[in-house]
Amino acid sequence: MRAPRRALLLAAPALALATGAGAQGRPLRFAVGPFQPTAGDTRRAYEPFFAHLAAAVGRPFELTVTTDWAGIAVALANDQVDAAWMGPWGYVLAKDRAGAEALAVVKYQGRPTYHAIIIARPELAFPDFPADARGRSISFADAGSTSGWLIPSYWFRTQGIDPKTFFRYRDGASHPANVTAVANGQVDLATDYDRNLAAMIAAGRVREDQVRVVWRSDPLPNDALAVRRGLEAPVKRALLDAALAIGEATAARVMPPNYTGWEAAGPESYAMIEAAGRALGRIGGG
């Protein structure tokens, strides 16, 4: 992990919003990763959810939007935030390093799972992927991304492939940037996840005929609502209760499009992500 990511949250601006005259105590410190093309887009899309949680708990809040996935894991591990909406791998990193806890798994169109994908320029034919893609350019997301780095890296390893030598490799991009790079012909291949690609097509940011999916993972657990180690038990319970109480009607009002609520996280919710991290030597167990 590169050094600038460690300082990311310290440098990012936070926005404090009171939830009402009756709000008590210090603000809850929330964070969210780079789900949208810009930090401003992410804030607009996710802030209503955090405002809803804070109001349910009866506290004011601060929301920080990070610019990469690794940074949010470091921030949670370093007690810079109390709770975060974060990708599965970022949560597992924070759990491994500092005992972060997943309270809930988000549901997207009613499902708690999604898929990592690899997309390609539409004119490129790969009938025997990945063997016939050797030497092509590929863009991975940053090393804190589940679908953009961890799962494709792990899958290539199961195929006996080191992507850094098999392809003309680069990493560190956001998911929207990866899709745009393929659509514009800047790279041959890129990692992404199905929810992001569908959202970008629906928003008109890319056309469906500008990219094609050449690989899809097994189902992966959706994003976590995670909290730092040591957060007071009553606050954790209140946050979980507030998240689980969000039905489809409320989700349509306070969550980004297509998110429909949350289900409680259990010990096995992110076990497959932990196994991939261990296999790659990125978390304890090597």
Coordinates of C-alpha atoms in Angstrom, one line a residue:
M1 CA 0.0 0.0 0.0
R2 CA 1.4 3.3 -1.0
A3 CA 2.2 5.9 1.7
P4 CA -0.3 8.6 0.5
R5 CA -3.2 6.3 1.2
R6 CA -2.3 6.2 4.9
A7 CA -2.8 9.9 5.2
L8 CA -5.9 10.1 3.0
L9 CA -8.6 10.7 5.5
L10 CA -6.5 13.1 7.5
A11 CA -6.3 15.3 4.4
A12 CA -9.9 14.8 3.2
P13 CA -12.4 17.5 4.2
A14 CA -15.2 16.4 6.5
L15 CA -18.7 17.7 6.6
A16 CA -20.6 18.0 9.9
L17 CA -24.4 18.0 9.8
A18 CA -26.5 18.3 12.9
T19 CA -29.5 15.9 12.9
G20 CA -31.7 18.2 14.9
A21 CA -31.9 20.3 18.0
G22 CA -32.2 17.2 20.2
A23 CA -29.0 15.6 19.0
Q24 CA -26.7 14.6 21.8
G25 CA -23.0 13.8 22.1
R26 CA -20.1 14.2 19.7
P27 CA -20.7 13.7 16.0
L28 CA -20.5 10.1 14.7
R29 CA -17.7 9.9 12.2
F30 CA -18.8 8.2 9.0
A31 CA -16.8 7.4 5.9
V32 CA -17.6 6.0 2.4
G33 CA -15.4 4.9 -0.4
P34 CA -15.1 6.1 -4.0
F35 CA -18.3 4.5 -5.4
Q36 CA -19.0 7.3 -7.8
P37 CA -16.8 9.0 -10.5
T38 CA -16.1 12.0 -8.2
A39 CA -16.0 12.6 -4.5
G40 CA -18.9 15.1 -4.9
D41 CA -21.0 12.5 -6.7
T42 CA -20.4 10.0 -3.9
R43 CA -21.2 12.5 -1.2
R44 CA -24.5 13.4 -2.9
A45 CA -25.4 9.8 -3.4
Y46 CA -24.6 8.4 0.1
E47 CA -25.0 11.3 2.5
P48 CA -28.8 10.8 2.8
F49 CA -28.2 7.3 4.2
F50 CA -25.7 8.5 6.8
A51 CA -28.0 11.3 7.8
H52 CA -30.8 8.8 8.2
L53 CA -28.5 6.6 10.5
A54 CA -27.4 9.6 12.5
A55 CA -31.0 10.8 13.0
A56 CA -32.0 7.3 14.2
V57 CA -29.2 7.2 16.7
G58 CA -29.9 10.8 17.8
R59 CA -26.4 12.2 17.0
P60 CA -24.9 14.7 14.7
F61 CA -22.4 13.3 12.1
E62 CA -19.4 14.0 10.0
L63 CA -19.0 12.3 6.6
T64 CA -15.7 11.8 4.8
V65 CA -15.5 10.6 1.3
T66 CA -12.2 8.7 0.5
T67 CA -10.6 8.7 -2.9
D68 CA -9.4 5.1 -2.8
W69 CA -10.4 1.8 -1.2
A70 CA -7.3 1.2 0.8
G71 CA -7.5 4.5 2.5
I72 CA -10.9 3.8 4.1
A73 CA -9.6 0.5 5.6
V74 CA -6.6 2.4 7.1
A75 CA -8.9 5.1 8.5
L76 CA -11.2 2.6 10.2
A77 CA -8.2 0.6 11.5
N78 CA -6.7 3.8 12.9
D79 CA -9.9 4.9 14.7
Q80 CA -10.3 7.9 12.4
V81 CA -13.9 6.9 11.7
D82 CA -16.6 5.2 13.8
A83 CA -18.5 3.5 10.9
A84 CA -18.1 3.1 7.2
W85 CA -19.9 1.8 4.1
M86 CA -17.0 -0.1 2.6
G87 CA -16.2 -2.8 0.1
P88 CA -15.7 -6.4 1.4
W89 CA -11.9 -6.4 1.0
G90 CA -11.5 -3.1 2.7
Y91 CA -13.5 -4.4 5.6
V92 CA -11.5 -7.6 5.8
L93 CA -8.3 -5.5 5.8
A94 CA -9.6 -3.4 8.7
K95 CA -10.8 -6.5 10.6
D96 CA -7.4 -8.1 10.2
R97 CA -5.4 -5.1 11.2
A98 CA -7.5 -3.6 14.0
G99 CA -10.6 -5.8 14.8
A100 CA -13.2 -3.9 12.8
E101 CA -16.6 -5.5 12.8
A102 CA -19.2 -5.9 10.1
L103 CA -22.7 -5.1 11.3
A104 CA -24.6 -5.6 8.1
V105 CA -24.4 -6.5 4.4
V106 CA -26.1 -4.2 1.9
K107 CA -28.7 -5.6 -0.5
Y108 CA -28.8 -4.5 -4.1
Q109 CA -32.0 -5.2 -6.0
G110 CA -32.9 -7.4 -3.1
R111 CA -29.7 -9.5 -3.2
P112 CA -26.7 -9.5 -0.8
T113 CA -24.2 -10.6 -3.5
Y114 CA -22.6 -9.2 -6.6
H115 CA -19.9 -10.3 -9.1
A116 CA -16.4 -9.1 -10.1
I117 CA -16.0 -8.8 -13.8
I118 CA -13.3 -8.2 -16.4
I119 CA -14.3 -6.1 -19.3
A120 CA -12.7 -5.8 -22.7
R121 CA -12.9 -3.6 -25.8
P122 CA -15.8 -5.0 -27.8
E123 CA -13.8 -5.7 -31.0
L124 CA -11.4 -8.0 -29.2
A125 CA -12.3 -11.7 -29.3
F126 CA -11.0 -13.9 -26.4
P127 CA -12.6 -17.3 -27.0
D128 CA -10.0 -18.9 -24.6
F129 CA -9.7 -16.2 -22.0
P130 CA -7.3 -15.6 -20.3
A131 CA -4.8 -17.7 -22.4
D132 CA -5.4 -15.7 -25.6
A133 CA -5.1 -12.3 -23.8
R134 CA -1.4 -12.6 -23.0
G135 CA 0.4 -9.3 -23.6
R136 CA -2.7 -7.2 -23.7
S137 CA -3.0 -4.1 -21.6
I138 CA -5.1 -4.4 -18.4
S139 CA -6.0 -1.9 -15.7
F140 CA -6.7 -3.1 -12.2
A141 CA -8.3 -0.9 -9.5
D142 CA -6.4 0.0 -6.4
A143 CA -5.2 -2.8 -4.0
G144 CA -8.0 -2.1 -1.5
S145 CA -10.8 -3.0 -4.0
T146 CA -12.5 -6.4 -3.8
S147 CA -13.7 -6.8 -7.3
G148 CA -11.1 -4.6 -8.9
W149 CA -8.0 -6.1 -7.4
L150 CA -8.4 -8.9 -4.8
I151 CA -10.7 -11.3 -6.5
P152 CA -9.2 -11.0 -10.0
S153 CA -5.7 -11.4 -8.6
Y154 CA -6.8 -14.5 -6.7
W155 CA -8.5 -16.0 -9.7
F156 CA -5.5 -15.4 -12.0
R157 CA -3.4 -17.1 -9.3
T158 CA -5.7 -20.2 -9.5
Q159 CA -5.0 -20.2 -13.2
G160 CA -1.2 -20.1 -12.7
I161 CA -1.0 -16.6 -14.0
D162 CA 0.8 -13.6 -12.5
P163 CA -1.1 -10.6 -14.1
K164 CA 1.8 -8.3 -13.6
T165 CA 3.9 -10.3 -16.0
F166 CA 1.2 -11.9 -18.2
F167 CA -0.3 -8.6 -19.2
R168 CA 0.8 -5.1 -19.7
Y169 CA -0.3 -4.3 -16.2
R170 CA -1.3 -1.2 -14.3
D171 CA -3.4 -0.6 -11.2
G172 CA -4.7 2.1 -8.9
A173 CA -7.6 3.3 -11.0
S174 CA -11.2 3.8 -9.8
H175 CA -13.9 1.5 -11.2
P176 CA -15.5 4.3 -13.3
A177 CA -12.1 5.2 -14.7
N178 CA -11.5 1.6 -15.6
V179 CA -14.8 1.4 -17.5
T180 CA -14.1 4.7 -19.3
A181 CA -10.6 3.6 -20.2
V182 CA -11.9 0.5 -22.0
A183 CA -14.8 2.3 -23.6
N184 CA -12.4 4.9 -25.0
G185 CA -9.8 2.3 -26.2
Q186 CA -7.1 3.4 -23.8
V187 CA -6.7 -0.1 -22.5
D188 CA -7.7 -3.5 -23.8
L189 CA -9.0 -5.0 -20.5
A190 CA -10.0 -3.7 -17.0
T191 CA -11.4 -5.0 -13.8
D192 CA -14.8 -3.8 -12.5
Y193 CA -18.0 -5.1 -10.9
D194 CA -21.4 -5.7 -12.3
R195 CA -23.2 -3.1 -10.3
N196 CA -20.9 -0.3 -11.4
L197 CA -21.0 -1.2 -15.1
A198 CA -24.8 -1.4 -15.0
A199 CA -25.0 1.9 -13.2
M200 CA -22.7 3.6 -15.7
I201 CA -24.7 2.3 -18.6
A202 CA -28.0 3.4 -17.0
A203 CA -26.6 6.9 -16.4
G204 CA -25.4 7.2 -20.0
R205 CA -21.7 7.4 -19.0
V206 CA -20.9 4.6 -21.4
R207 CA -22.9 2.7 -24.0
E208 CA -23.5 -1.0 -23.6
D209 CA -21.8 -1.7 -27.0
Q210 CA -18.5 0.0 -25.9
V211 CA -17.4 -2.8 -23.6
R212 CA -17.9 -6.6 -23.3
V213 CA -17.6 -8.8 -20.2
V214 CA -15.0 -11.6 -20.7
W215 CA -14.9 -13.0 -17.2
R216 CA -17.3 -13.1 -14.2
S217 CA -16.6 -14.3 -10.7
D218 CA -18.6 -16.4 -8.4
P219 CA -21.1 -14.5 -6.2
L220 CA -19.3 -12.2 -3.7
P221 CA -20.8 -10.6 -0.6
N222 CA -21.9 -7.1 -1.0
D223 CA -20.5 -4.0 0.8
A224 CA -20.4 -3.9 4.6
L225 CA -21.6 -1.4 7.1
A226 CA -18.5 -1.8 9.4
V227 CA -17.6 -0.2 12.7
R228 CA -14.3 0.3 14.5
R229 CA -13.2 -1.8 17.4
G230 CA -14.2 -0.3 20.7
L231 CA -17.3 1.5 19.4
E232 CA -19.8 1.5 22.3
A233 CA -22.2 -1.4 22.2
P234 CA -25.3 0.7 22.5
V235 CA -24.2 2.8 19.5
K236 CA -23.4 -0.4 17.5
R237 CA -26.8 -1.8 18.3
A238 CA -28.6 1.4 17.4
L239 CA -26.7 1.6 14.0
L240 CA -27.6 -2.0 13.2
D241 CA -31.2 -1.6 14.2
A242 CA -31.5 1.5 12.0
A243 CA -29.9 -0.2 9.0
L244 CA -32.1 -3.3 9.3
A245 CA -35.2 -1.2 9.7
I246 CA -34.7 0.3 6.2
G247 CA -37.3 -1.3 3.9
E248 CA -37.6 -0.7 0.1
A249 CA -39.6 2.4 0.4
T250 CA -37.1 4.1 2.8
A251 CA -34.2 2.8 0.8
A252 CA -35.6 4.5 -2.3
R253 CA -35.5 7.7 -0.4
V254 CA -32.2 7.6 1.5
M255 CA -30.0 5.1 -0.4
P256 CA -28.5 5.3 -3.9
P257 CA -30.6 3.8 -6.7
N258 CA -31.1 0.0 -6.7
Y259 CA -30.0 -0.5 -3.0
T260 CA -33.0 -2.0 -1.2
G261 CA -31.8 -2.4 2.5
W262 CA -29.5 -4.4 4.7
E263 CA -29.3 -7.8 6.3
A264 CA -27.3 -8.7 9.4
A265 CA -23.7 -9.8 8.9
G266 CA -22.6 -13.1 10.4
P267 CA -19.3 -14.9 11.0
E268 CA -19.3 -16.4 7.5
S269 CA -20.5 -13.4 5.6
Y270 CA -17.0 -12.4 4.4
A271 CA -15.2 -15.7 4.9
M272 CA -14.5 -16.2 1.2
I273 CA -12.9 -12.7 1.0
E274 CA -10.7 -13.5 4.0
A275 CA -9.6 -16.8 2.3
A276 CA -8.6 -15.0 -0.9
G277 CA -6.7 -12.4 1.2
R278 CA -4.8 -15.1 3.0
A279 CA -4.0 -17.0 -0.2
L280 CA -2.4 -13.8 -1.6
G281 CA -0.5 -13.2 1.6
R282 CA -2.2 -9.9 2.3
I283 CA -3.7 -10.8 5.7
G284 CA -2.8 -13.0 8.6
G285 CA -2.2 -16.6 7.8
G286 CA -0.2 -15.9 4.6

